[in-house]
Coordinates of N, CA and C in Angstrom, one line a residue:
X772 N -59.1 108.9 31.1 CA -57.9 109.5 30.5 C -58.4 109.6 29.0
X773 N -58.1 111.2 28.6 CA -58.4 111.5 27.2 C -57.9 110.8 26.2
X774 N -58.3 110.6 24.9 CA -57.8 109.7 24.2 C -56.6 110.7 23.8
X775 N -56.3 111.9 23.6 CA -55.1 112.7 23.5 C -54.0 111.9 24.1
X776 N -54.4 112.0 25.7 CA -53.3 111.4 26.5 C -53.2 109.8 26.4
X777 N -54.1 109.1 26.0 CA -54.0 107.6 25.7 C -53.1 107.4 24.4
X778 N -53.3 108.4 23.2 CA -52.5 108.2 22.4 C -51.0 108.3 22.9
X779 N -50.8 109.6 23.6 CA -49.3 110.0 24.2 C -48.7 108.7 24.7
X780 N -49.5 108.1 25.8 CA -49.1 107.2 26.3 C -48.8 105.9 25.8
X781 N -49.6 105.4 25.1 CA -49.3 104.2 24.0 C -48.1 104.1 23.5
X782 N -48.0 105.5 22.7 CA -46.6 105.8 21.9 C -45.7 105.6 22.8
X783 N -45.5 106.2 23.8 CA -44.6 106.3 25.0 C -44.1 104.9 25.4
X784 N -45.2 104.1 25.6 CA -45.0 102.8 26.4 C -44.4 102.0 25.0
X785 N -45.0 102.0 23.8 CA -44.4 101.0 22.6 C -42.9 101.4 22.3
X786 N -42.6 102.6 22.5 CA -41.1 103.3 22.0 C -40.3 102.6 23.1
X787 N -40.8 102.7 24.3 CA -39.6 102.1 25.5 C -39.5 100.4 25.6
X788 N -40.8 99.7 24.8 CA -40.6 98.3 24.6 C -39.7 98.2 23.5
X789 N -39.8 99.0 22.4 CA -39.0 98.8 21.2 C -37.3 98.9 21.9
X790 N -37.1 99.9 22.4 CA -35.8 100.4 22.6 C -35.2 99.3 23.5
X791 N -35.7 99.0 24.4 CA -35.8 97.6 25.3 C -35.4 96.4 24.5
X792 N -36.0 96.2 23.5 CA -36.0 94.9 22.7 C -34.7 95.1 21.9
X793 N -34.6 96.0 21.5 CA -33.4 96.4 20.7 C -32.1 96.4 21.4
X794 N -32.1 97.0 22.8 CA -31.1 96.7 23.6 C -30.8 95.3 23.9
X795 N -31.7 94.4 24.1 CA -31.7 93.0 24.3 C -31.2 92.1 23.3
X796 N -31.2 92.9 22.0 CA -31.0 92.2 20.5 C -29.6 92.7 20.0
X797 N -29.1 93.6 20.9 CA -28.0 94.5 20.5 C -28.0 94.9 19.1
X798 N -29.0 95.6 19.1 CA -29.6 96.2 17.8 C -29.7 97.7 18.0
X799 N -29.5 98.6 17.0 CA -29.6 99.8 17.3 C -31.2 100.3 17.1
X800 N -31.8 101.2 18.2 CA -33.0 101.8 18.1 C -33.3 102.4 17.1
X801 N -32.6 103.0 16.2 CA -32.8 103.8 15.1 C -33.2 102.7 13.9
X802 N -32.8 101.5 13.9 CA -33.0 100.5 12.9 C -34.3 100.2 12.6
X803 N -35.1 100.4 13.7 CA -36.5 99.9 13.8 C -37.5 101.3 13.6
X804 N -38.4 100.8 12.5 CA -39.5 102.0 12.4 C -40.7 101.5 12.8
X805 N -41.7 102.0 13.7 CA -42.9 101.6 14.1 C -43.9 102.5 13.0
X806 N -44.7 101.6 12.4 CA -45.7 101.8 11.4 C -46.8 101.6 12.2
X807 N -47.6 102.8 12.3 CA -48.9 102.7 13.1 C -50.0 102.3 11.9
X808 N -50.6 101.2 12.0 CA -52.1 101.2 10.9 C -52.8 101.6 11.2
X809 N -53.4 102.4 10.5 CA -54.6 103.8 11.0 C -55.8 103.2 10.0
X810 N -55.8 102.1 9.7 CA -57.2 101.7 8.7 C -58.3 101.9 9.8
X811 N -59.4 102.4 9.5 CA -60.7 102.3 9.9 C -60.5 103.4 11.2
X812 N -59.2 104.1 11.5 CA -59.1 105.1 12.3 C -59.5 106.3 12.2
X813 N -60.2 107.2 12.7 CA -60.3 108.4 12.5 C -59.5 109.6 12.5
X814 N -59.4 110.5 11.8 CA -58.3 111.4 11.6 C -57.8 112.0 12.8
X815 N -58.9 112.7 13.6 CA -58.2 113.0 14.9 C -57.6 112.1 15.5
X816 N -57.3 110.9 15.8 CA -56.6 110.0 16.4 C -55.2 109.9 15.6
X817 N -55.3 110.1 14.4 CA -53.8 110.0 13.6 C -53.0 111.5 13.9
X818 N -53.8 112.4 13.7 CA -53.3 113.7 14.1 C -52.8 113.8 15.2
X819 N -53.2 113.3 16.4 CA -52.8 113.2 17.5 C -51.5 112.6 17.9
X820 N -51.4 111.3 17.3 CA -50.2 110.4 16.9 C -49.1 111.3 16.3
X821 N -49.3 111.9 15.4 CA -48.6 113.0 14.6 C -48.2 114.1 15.3
X822 N -48.8 114.9 16.0 CA -48.5 115.7 17.0 C -47.4 115.2 18.2
X823 N -47.5 113.9 18.5 CA -46.8 113.4 19.5 C -45.4 113.0 18.7
X824 N -45.4 113.5 17.4 CA -44.0 113.1 16.6 C -43.6 111.7 15.7
X825 N -45.2 111.1 15.8 CA -45.0 109.8 15.0 C -45.3 109.9 13.2
X826 N -44.3 109.5 12.7 CA -44.5 109.7 11.4 C -44.4 108.5 10.4
X827 N -44.5 107.4 10.8 CA -44.9 106.1 10.0 C -46.3 105.6 10.3
X828 N -47.1 105.5 9.1 CA -48.2 105.0 9.3 C -48.6 104.1 8.2
X829 N -49.7 103.4 8.2 CA -50.1 102.2 7.2 C -51.5 102.0 6.9
X830 N -51.9 102.2 6.0 CA -53.2 101.9 5.3 C -53.3 100.6 4.5
X831 N -54.4 100.0 4.3 CA -54.7 98.9 3.6 C -55.6 99.1 2.5
X832 N -56.4 100.2 2.4 CA -57.1 100.5 1.3 C -56.9 101.9 0.7
X833 N -56.6 101.9 -0.5 CA -56.2 103.2 -1.3 C -57.7 104.1 -1.2
X834 N -58.9 103.7 -1.2 CA -60.1 104.7 -1.2 C -60.0 105.2 0.0
X835 N -59.8 104.5 1.4 CA -59.7 105.1 2.5 C -58.7 106.1 2.9
X836 N -57.4 105.7 2.2 CA -56.1 106.6 2.2 C -56.4 108.1 1.5
X837 N -57.2 107.8 0.2 CA -57.4 109.1 -0.5 C -58.3 109.8 0.2
X838 N -59.4 109.5 1.0 CA -60.4 110.3 1.7 C -59.5 111.0 2.8
X839 N -58.7 110.5 3.8 CA -58.5 110.9 4.6 C -56.8 111.5 4.9
X840 N -55.9 110.9 3.9 CA -54.6 111.3 4.3 C -54.0 112.8 3.5
X841 N -54.7 113.2 2.2 CA -54.0 114.4 1.6 C -54.0 115.3 2.8
X842 N -55.0 115.6 3.6 CA -55.1 116.8 4.5 C -54.1 116.7 5.6
X843 N -54.1 115.4 6.1 CA -53.1 115.0 7.1 C -51.8 115.3 6.6
X844 N -51.2 114.5 5.5 CA -50.1 115.2 5.0 C -49.8 116.4 4.5
X845 N -50.4 117.4 4.6 CA -50.3 118.6 4.3 C -49.8 119.2 5.8
X846 N -50.8 118.9 6.9 CA -50.6 119.5 8.1 C -49.2 118.8 8.8
X847 N -48.8 117.6 8.4 CA -47.7 116.7 8.9 C -46.9 116.4 7.9
X848 N -46.1 117.2 6.7 CA -45.5 116.8 5.8 C -44.4 115.7 5.9
X849 N -43.9 115.5 7.2 CA -42.8 114.4 7.2 C -43.4 113.0 7.2
X850 N -44.6 113.1 7.7 CA -45.3 111.8 7.7 C -45.0 110.8 6.3
X851 N -44.6 109.3 6.6 CA -44.5 108.5 5.5 C -45.6 107.3 5.5
X852 N -46.5 107.3 4.7 CA -47.5 106.5 4.5 C -47.0 105.5 3.8
X853 N -47.4 104.2 4.3 CA -47.0 102.8 3.6 C -48.8 102.2 3.3
X854 N -48.5 101.6 1.8 CA -49.5 100.9 1.6 C -49.3 99.4 2.0
X855 N -50.4 98.8 2.8 CA -50.1 97.6 3.4 C -50.9 96.5 2.6
X856 N -52.3 96.9 2.5 CA -53.3 96.1 1.7 C -53.0 95.7 0.3
X857 N -53.6 94.7 -0.2 CA -53.6 94.3 -1.5 C -53.9 95.3 -2.3
X858 N -52.8 95.4 -3.6 CA -53.3 96.6 -4.4 C -53.6 96.1 -5.7
X859 N -54.8 96.6 -6.1 CA -55.6 96.3 -7.3 C -55.3 97.3 -8.4
X860 N -55.1 96.9 -9.6 CA -54.4 97.3 -10.9 C -55.0 98.8 -11.2
X861 N -56.5 98.7 -11.0 CA -57.2 99.8 -11.0 C -57.1 101.0 -10.0
X862 N -56.3 100.9 -9.0 CA -56.1 101.5 -7.9 C -54.5 102.2 -8.2
X863 N -53.6 101.8 -8.7 CA -52.3 102.1 -8.9 C -52.1 103.5 -8.8
X864 N -52.6 104.1 -10.1 CA -52.8 105.5 -10.3 C -52.7 106.4 -8.9
X865 N -53.9 106.1 -8.2 CA -54.0 106.8 -7.3 C -53.1 106.6 -6.0
X866 N -52.6 105.1 -6.0 CA -51.6 104.7 -4.7 C -50.4 105.5 -4.8
X867 N -49.8 105.6 -6.4 CA -48.7 106.2 -6.5 C -48.9 107.8 -5.9
X868 N -49.8 108.5 -6.2 CA -50.0 110.0 -5.6 C -49.9 110.0 -4.1
X869 N -50.7 108.9 -3.4 CA -50.9 109.2 -2.1 C -50.0 108.6 -1.1
X870 N -49.4 107.2 -1.1 CA -48.4 106.5 -0.6 C -47.0 106.9 -0.8
X871 N -46.3 107.0 0.2 CA -44.5 107.1 0.1 C -44.0 105.6 0.0
X872 N -44.8 104.6 0.6 CA -44.2 103.2 0.2 C -45.3 102.3 0.1
X873 N -45.0 101.7 -1.1 CA -46.2 100.5 -1.3 C -45.4 99.2 -1.0
X874 N -46.0 98.6 0.0 CA -45.4 97.0 0.4 C -45.9 96.0 -0.5
X875 N -46.9 96.0 -1.2 CA -47.5 95.0 -1.8 C -47.7 94.6 -3.2
X876 N -46.3 94.9 -3.8 CA -46.1 94.5 -5.1 C -46.0 93.0 -5.3
X877 N -47.0 92.3 -5.7 CA -47.2 90.8 -5.7 C -47.3 89.8 -6.8
X878 N -47.3 90.8 -7.8 CA -47.5 90.0 -9.2 C -47.4 90.8 -10.4
X879 N -47.2 90.3 -11.7 CA -46.7 91.0 -12.5 C -47.6 92.1 -13.4
X880 N -48.6 91.8 -13.3 CA -49.9 92.8 -13.5 C -49.8 94.1 -12.6
X881 N -49.6 94.1 -11.4 CA -49.3 95.1 -10.8 C -47.9 95.8 -10.8
X882 N -46.7 95.1 -11.0 CA -45.5 95.6 -11.4 C -45.7 96.3 -13.0
X883 N -46.3 95.8 -13.8 CA -46.4 96.6 -15.0 C -47.2 97.6 -15.2
X884 N -48.3 97.7 -14.3 CA -49.1 99.0 -14.0 C -48.3 100.0 -13.4
X885 N -47.5 99.9 -12.3 CA -46.6 101.1 -11.8 C -45.8 101.4 -12.8
X886 N -45.0 100.4 -13.4 CA -44.2 100.8 -14.7 C -44.6 101.8 -15.6
X887 N -46.1 101.6 -15.9 CA -46.6 102.7 -16.7 C -46.4 103.8 -16.2
X888 N -46.9 104.0 -14.9 CA -46.6 105.5 -14.4 C -45.7 106.0 -14.1
X889 N -44.7 105.0 -14.1 CA -43.4 105.5 -13.7 C -43.0 106.5 -14.9
X890 N -43.2 106.1 -15.9 CA -43.0 106.9 -17.1 C -43.5 108.4 -17.2
X891 N -44.6 108.6 -16.3 CA -45.0 109.8 -16.2 C -45.2 110.6 -15.2
X892 N -44.9 109.8 -14.0 CA -45.0 110.8 -12.6 C -43.3 110.9 -12.3
X893 N -43.4 112.2 -11.7 CA -42.1 112.7 -11.3 C -41.4 111.9 -10.4
X894 N -42.2 111.4 -8.9 CA -41.7 110.7 -8.0 C -42.6 109.2 -7.8
X895 N -41.9 108.1 -7.5 CA -42.4 106.8 -7.3 C -42.5 106.8 -5.8
X896 N -43.1 106.1 -5.1 CA -43.2 105.6 -3.9 C -41.9 104.7 -3.9
X897 N -41.4 104.3 -2.7 CA -40.5 103.3 -2.1 C -41.4 102.1 -2.5
X898 N -40.7 100.9 -3.2 CA -41.6 99.7 -3.5 C -41.1 98.6 -2.7
X899 N -41.8 97.7 -2.4 CA -41.3 96.5 -2.1 C -42.2 95.4 -2.2
X900 N -41.6 94.2 -2.4 CA -42.3 93.1 -3.1 C -42.8 92.3 -1.8
X901 N -44.1 92.0 -2.2 CA -44.5 91.0 -0.8 C -44.9 89.8 -1.0
X902 N -43.9 88.9 -0.1 CA -43.7 87.6 -0.1 C -44.7 86.4 0.7
X903 N -45.3 86.0 0.3 CA -46.0 85.0 0.8 C -45.4 83.7 1.6
X904 N -44.9 84.2 2.6 CA -43.8 83.4 3.1 C -44.3 81.9 3.6
X905 N -45.7 81.9 4.0 CA -46.1 80.7 4.4 C -46.8 79.8 3.3
X906 N -46.8 80.5 2.1 CA -47.5 79.6 1.1 C -48.7 79.6 1.3
X907 N -49.5 80.4 2.0 CA -50.8 80.2 2.4 C -52.0 80.7 1.0
X908 N -52.5 80.0 0.7 CA -53.5 80.2 -0.5 C -54.3 81.1 -0.3
X909 N -54.8 81.6 0.9 CA -56.0 82.8 1.3 C -55.1 84.1 1.5
X910 N -53.8 84.0 1.4 CA -53.0 85.4 1.5 C -52.4 85.7 0.2
X911 N -52.4 87.1 -0.3 CA -51.4 87.5 -1.6 C -49.8 87.3 -1.2
X912 N -49.2 87.6 -2.2 CA -47.9 87.5 -2.1 C -47.2 86.6 -3.1
X913 N -46.0 87.0 -3.4 CA -45.2 86.1 -4.4 C -44.7 84.9 -3.6
X914 N -44.8 83.6 -4.2 CA -44.3 82.6 -3.5 C -42.9 82.7 -3.3
X915 N -42.3 82.3 -2.1 CA -41.2 82.5 -1.8 C -40.0 81.9 -3.0
X916 N -40.2 80.7 -3.7 CA -39.6 80.2 -4.5 C -39.4 81.1 -6.0
X917 N -40.4 81.9 -6.1 CA -40.5 82.7 -7.4 C -39.9 84.4 -7.1
X918 N -39.6 84.6 -5.8 CA -39.5 85.6 -5.4 C -38.2 86.3 -6.0
X919 N -37.2 85.9 -6.0 CA -35.9 86.4 -6.8 C -36.2 86.4 -8.2
X920 N -36.6 86.0 -8.9 CA -37.2 86.0 -10.4 C -38.1 87.0 -10.4
X921 N -39.2 87.3 -9.6 CA -39.9 88.3 -9.8 C -39.6 89.7 -9.5
X922 N -38.5 89.8 -8.5 CA -37.7 90.9 -8.4 C -36.9 91.3 -9.6
X923 N -36.3 90.5 -10.0 CA -35.7 90.6 -11.5 C -36.5 91.2 -12.5
X924 N -37.6 90.5 -12.4 CA -38.4 91.2 -13.3 C -38.9 92.5 -13.2
X925 N -39.5 92.8 -12.1 CA -39.6 94.3 -11.6 C -38.5 95.1 -12.0
X926 N -37.1 94.5 -11.7 CA -35.8 95.5 -12.2 C -36.0 95.7 -13.6
X927 N -36.1 94.8 -14.5 CA -36.5 95.1 -15.7 C -37.4 95.8 -16.3
X928 N -38.4 96.0 -15.4 CA -39.4 96.9 -15.8 C -39.3 98.3 -15.1
X929 N -38.1 98.7 -14.8 CA -37.3 99.7 -14.2 C -37.9 100.4 -13.0
X930 N -38.6 99.2 -12.2 CA -39.1 99.5 -10.6 C -37.6 99.2 -9.8
X931 N -37.5 100.2 -9.1 CA -36.3 100.1 -8.0 C -37.1 99.3 -6.7
X932 N -36.8 98.1 -6.5 CA -37.5 97.5 -5.3 C -36.6 97.7 -4.6
X933 N -37.0 98.4 -3.1 CA -35.9 98.6 -2.3 C -36.2 97.4 -0.8
X934 N -37.0 96.7 -1.2 CA -37.3 96.0 0.5 C -38.4 94.8 0.0
X935 N -38.6 94.1 0.8 CA -39.5 93.1 0.8 C -40.3 93.2 2.2
X936 N -41.5 92.4 1.8 CA -42.5 92.4 3.3 C -43.3 91.0 3.2
X937 N -42.7 90.2 4.2 CA -43.4 89.0 4.4 C -44.7 88.8 5.1
X938 N -45.6 88.0 4.8 CA -47.1 87.8 4.9 C -47.1 86.3 5.2

C-alpha cells in the first residue's frame, strides 16, 4: 500500500473510532478535534493528510515548524497548527507568527513575553495554559494548585486564555 493510501486509510479508521467513542459517550462527534502530531514527519506526509481534509496538526519545536509549515499553510490555509512543546522565551516571536494555538503557556516569563508581542501583533494565537496534572518534576507545566492564579495573572497581562492542556 502506498503512503498516500495508508494515510487516507489511517485517517478514516481513526475518524470511525472517534465517532464510535462519541456515540458510546453520548457526545457530539463535532466536539472532538483530532490533532495529528507531525513532529519529525516529512512535509509530503502532512500534505497527504491535508489533501484528505485533515486540518489540525501539532508541532513541538518552533524551529521545525518554522522550516516546514509556512509553505504548507499557504497551500492549505484552513490548517490550524498547535504548539505542543515547551516554549522558550527567545522563540515566542516566531511561535506567534507560525502557530494558530499555543498550548504550552506554563510560567510567568512566557506570559510576559507573549504580552509584549500582543502589543505589536495584529493577531495572537489561541492560548492555553499547560498544567502539570501529575506534578511530575521532569515535566513542564503550571502546578494544579497554582493554575487559577496563573490564569488570572495571564488575564491581567491582557492574554485571553481560552483553554488548558494537561500533561
